[in-house]
Amino acid sequence: MSVNAVLTAQQAPASAGAPDPMLIEDLVAAYRILAQQGVLDGFGHVSARHNRAANRFIMSRSLAPELVTANDLIEFDLDGNPVDAKGRSLYSERFIHAEIYRARPDVRSVVHNHAPSLIPFGVTTVPLRPMYHMASFIGNGVPVFDIRKSFGMTDMLVSDSKKGHALAEVLGQKAVVLMRGHGVAVVGSTIPIAVGRSIYLDINAKVQAQALALGGNITYLDPQEAQKMMDAGENRSYERPWELWKAKATGK
Ligand SMILES: [Zn+2]
């Protein structure tokens, strides 16, 4: 047995068992939907907490999102260790997902993307704010994680548990955390909610940039209006567009 094989044997966590087939189907759809909607390109990823164990999550091997199939999905523990990677390479930023799942028991899906529309709001003093009702989930603010504050000069990637933990701390109880000079992490209590939020966050950022370019005063959604939207059921849990997005993404 090689040294690597010994390490793998010692470190590999036990599986929580086979996930719900619907979870797998929705997670594969999520990768494709986010690629088709222009939120993910060749980079970025989405994950889901395992339905059988709170300390396990599922995400793809390192692969462009639009190519992901059920066979590419791998189970991980909250230290970012794969149960069985079968020798395949992993996303270096899986610690974003692992540490958010550890910090937020309410979160069952996480999206990490580098949507260009969001980058300006992480690198300027202009806060990302809700322009319309579809973005009510950011009515209580969008924190910005600056990796430099805790880790100095880095390659900008959240590539270990410490960096993931720091990111999760800045996220706090919010739905979204911008990552300065990098991208964003978006969370949800279901896969459709995390995906829907990611799509409408991108649209909201584009609309906000358009409004800022027009000049003049901008009337943002009031935090109370946003809260009333959330209390009424955020965008009806995205059920209607999810059905459409999934059908388009999976050809069903
Ligand atoms: Zn990234």
XYZ file of C-alpha atoms and ligand atoms in Angstrom:
253
model
C 0.000 0.000 0.000
C 1.417 3.389 -0.941
C 1.726 6.235 1.578
C -1.132 8.010 -0.145
C -3.328 4.924 0.031
C -2.621 4.576 3.762
C -3.509 8.217 4.350
C -6.685 7.823 2.328
C -7.660 4.731 4.277
C -7.074 6.484 7.601
C -8.762 9.757 6.722
C -11.730 8.730 4.645
C -14.925 9.323 6.634
C -17.719 6.775 6.600
C -20.609 7.290 4.217
C -23.988 8.336 5.598
C -25.562 6.032 3.029
C -27.202 6.593 -0.320
C -28.794 10.044 -0.634
C -32.401 10.559 -1.682
C -32.483 10.102 -5.498
C -34.498 13.331 -5.804
C -31.700 15.214 -4.020
C -29.214 13.878 -6.567
C -31.509 14.767 -9.460
C -32.031 18.297 -8.149
C -28.328 18.833 -7.456
C -27.325 17.786 -10.980
C -30.075 20.061 -12.312
C -28.758 22.898 -10.112
C -25.303 22.716 -11.731
C -26.800 22.858 -15.199
C -29.364 25.546 -14.394
C -26.765 27.872 -12.896
C -24.546 27.380 -15.956
C -27.421 27.978 -18.374
C -28.484 31.108 -16.488
C -24.934 32.493 -16.726
C -24.346 32.440 -12.962
C -21.677 29.720 -13.176
C -19.301 29.463 -16.125
C -16.459 26.961 -16.174
C -15.907 27.684 -12.472
C -17.991 27.768 -9.316
C -20.083 25.062 -7.687
C -23.243 24.155 -5.818
C -23.708 21.607 -3.039
C -26.465 20.064 -0.939
C -26.442 18.793 2.622
C -26.955 15.028 2.787
C -30.572 14.166 3.612
C -29.439 11.345 5.966
C -26.704 13.131 7.938
C -26.251 16.778 8.911
C -22.465 16.343 8.930
C -22.214 15.277 5.301
C -22.707 17.171 2.058
C -22.618 16.327 -1.606
C -20.951 18.138 -4.464
C -19.356 17.364 -7.809
C -15.770 16.385 -8.448
C -13.745 19.200 -10.018
C -15.622 19.711 -13.276
C -17.222 22.516 -15.310
C -20.758 22.822 -13.913
C -22.664 22.265 -17.138
C -21.004 18.853 -17.557
C -21.951 17.484 -14.119
C -23.886 14.198 -13.961
C -24.953 12.031 -11.016
C -21.791 9.940 -11.422
C -19.644 12.989 -10.688
C -21.157 13.651 -7.259
C -19.065 12.907 -4.164
C -19.998 12.829 -0.467
C -17.865 14.921 1.927
C -17.592 15.433 5.664
C -17.480 18.921 7.200
C -13.672 18.929 7.152
C -13.850 18.693 3.360
C -12.699 15.063 3.280
C -14.287 12.911 0.552
C -15.850 9.594 1.539
C -14.565 8.081 -1.698
C -13.207 10.370 -4.414
C -12.112 7.355 -6.501
C -8.909 9.198 -7.364
C -10.730 12.116 -8.939
C -9.666 15.726 -8.366
C -11.765 17.877 -6.050
C -12.835 21.515 -6.003
C -10.200 23.341 -3.933
C -12.902 25.640 -2.507
C -15.130 22.896 -1.075
C -14.309 24.386 2.367
C -16.715 27.257 1.611
C -19.520 24.697 1.643
C -18.209 22.577 4.522
C -17.812 25.457 6.957
C -21.146 27.066 6.091
C -22.891 23.730 6.741
C -21.048 23.502 10.059
C -22.036 27.048 11.104
C -25.598 27.120 9.785
C -27.851 24.146 10.620
C -30.684 25.818 8.647
C -28.711 25.749 5.394
C -29.243 22.764 3.103
C -27.698 24.126 -0.096
C -24.778 26.432 -0.906
C -23.779 28.093 -4.191
C -20.367 29.648 -4.836
C -20.010 31.702 -8.009
C -17.944 34.465 -9.606
C -20.766 36.303 -11.442
C -19.136 39.429 -12.959
C -22.171 41.558 -12.057
C -21.414 41.083 -8.336
C -17.702 41.872 -8.327
C -18.070 45.705 -8.307
C -20.064 45.541 -5.069
C -17.269 43.672 -3.324
C -14.495 46.060 -4.357
C -16.124 49.501 -4.019
C -17.890 51.306 -1.185
C -21.246 50.859 -2.960
C -23.283 48.268 -1.046
C -25.350 45.706 -2.926
C -28.974 46.484 -2.053
C -32.388 45.140 -3.084
C -33.730 46.983 -6.144
C -36.963 45.046 -6.412
C -39.134 42.483 -4.722
C -37.320 39.482 -6.185
C -34.239 40.369 -4.139
C -35.996 40.691 -0.780
C -33.589 38.071 0.643
C -30.849 40.736 0.792
C -33.080 43.274 2.561
C -31.122 42.817 5.785
C -27.800 43.575 4.114
C -24.950 41.858 2.297
C -21.682 41.477 4.240
C -18.359 41.506 2.393
C -15.646 38.990 3.249
C -12.141 40.313 2.666
C -9.734 37.398 2.898
C -6.851 39.861 3.350
C -8.143 40.965 6.757
C -7.412 37.621 8.402
C -4.975 35.952 6.057
C -2.892 38.729 4.445
C -1.764 38.163 0.899
C -3.237 34.921 -0.455
C -4.180 33.409 -3.807
C -7.731 34.586 -2.917
C -9.115 31.039 -2.755
C -10.994 29.673 0.265
C -8.988 26.480 0.119
C -8.905 25.250 3.722
C -11.142 24.950 6.791
C -9.756 28.072 8.503
C -10.579 30.290 5.548
C -13.985 28.657 5.172
C -14.681 29.245 8.863
C -13.753 32.940 8.546
C -16.065 33.266 5.553
C -18.940 31.569 7.409
C -18.439 33.973 10.322
C -18.823 36.990 8.037
C -21.897 35.423 6.427
C -23.465 35.134 9.889
C -27.221 34.594 9.601
C -27.496 36.302 6.190
C -28.435 34.762 2.839
C -25.438 36.048 0.906
C -21.802 36.978 1.520
C -19.768 38.809 -1.108
C -16.103 37.858 -1.386
C -13.902 40.842 -2.206
C -12.189 40.499 -5.578
C -13.541 36.992 -6.025
C -17.288 36.292 -5.999
C -20.044 35.283 -3.629
C -21.487 32.512 -1.481
C -25.273 32.135 -1.452
C -27.178 29.833 0.907
C -30.690 28.413 1.103
C -32.830 25.984 3.047
C -33.440 24.045 -0.195
C -31.617 23.621 -3.518
C -34.251 25.659 -5.438
C -33.928 28.510 -2.928
C -30.113 28.650 -3.129
C -30.286 28.469 -6.935
C -33.138 30.995 -7.207
C -31.355 33.433 -4.933
C -28.174 33.107 -6.991
C -30.041 33.878 -10.208
C -31.959 36.863 -8.844
C -28.904 38.211 -7.025
C -27.138 38.417 -10.393
C -30.146 40.161 -11.972
C -30.454 42.555 -9.028
C -26.771 43.532 -9.312
C -27.197 44.310 -13.011
C -30.320 46.376 -12.320
C -28.566 48.242 -9.520
C -25.611 49.087 -11.783
C -28.083 50.397 -14.399
C -29.852 52.529 -11.801
C -26.548 53.899 -10.507
C -25.514 54.760 -14.069
C -28.691 56.782 -14.580
C -27.697 59.014 -11.661
C -30.173 60.709 -9.369
C -31.587 59.256 -6.194
C -32.429 55.593 -5.994
C -35.326 54.263 -3.945
C -34.266 50.826 -2.770
C -36.623 48.300 -1.270
C -37.126 49.316 2.346
C -35.882 46.708 4.864
C -39.457 46.495 6.184
C -40.800 45.830 2.684
C -38.154 43.168 2.179
C -39.045 41.569 5.515
C -42.740 41.504 4.618
C -41.847 39.758 1.348
C -39.811 37.198 3.285
C -42.603 36.683 5.815
C -45.098 36.128 2.983
C -42.902 33.313 1.604
C -39.817 34.318 -0.348
C -40.714 34.192 -4.040
C -42.989 31.215 -3.294
C -39.851 29.148 -2.608
C -38.992 29.484 -6.335
C -41.203 26.473 -7.085
C -42.630 27.874 -10.312
C -39.373 28.965 -11.978
C -37.596 25.854 -10.610
C -39.961 23.626 -12.573
C -39.156 25.604 -15.733
C -35.393 25.815 -15.122
C -35.147 22.128 -14.333
C -37.135 21.093 -17.398
C -34.887 23.205 -19.624
C -31.699 22.011 -17.946
C -32.493 18.315 -18.013
C -34.499 18.151 -21.233
C -37.455 16.602 -19.413
Zn -14.124 30.877 -6.161
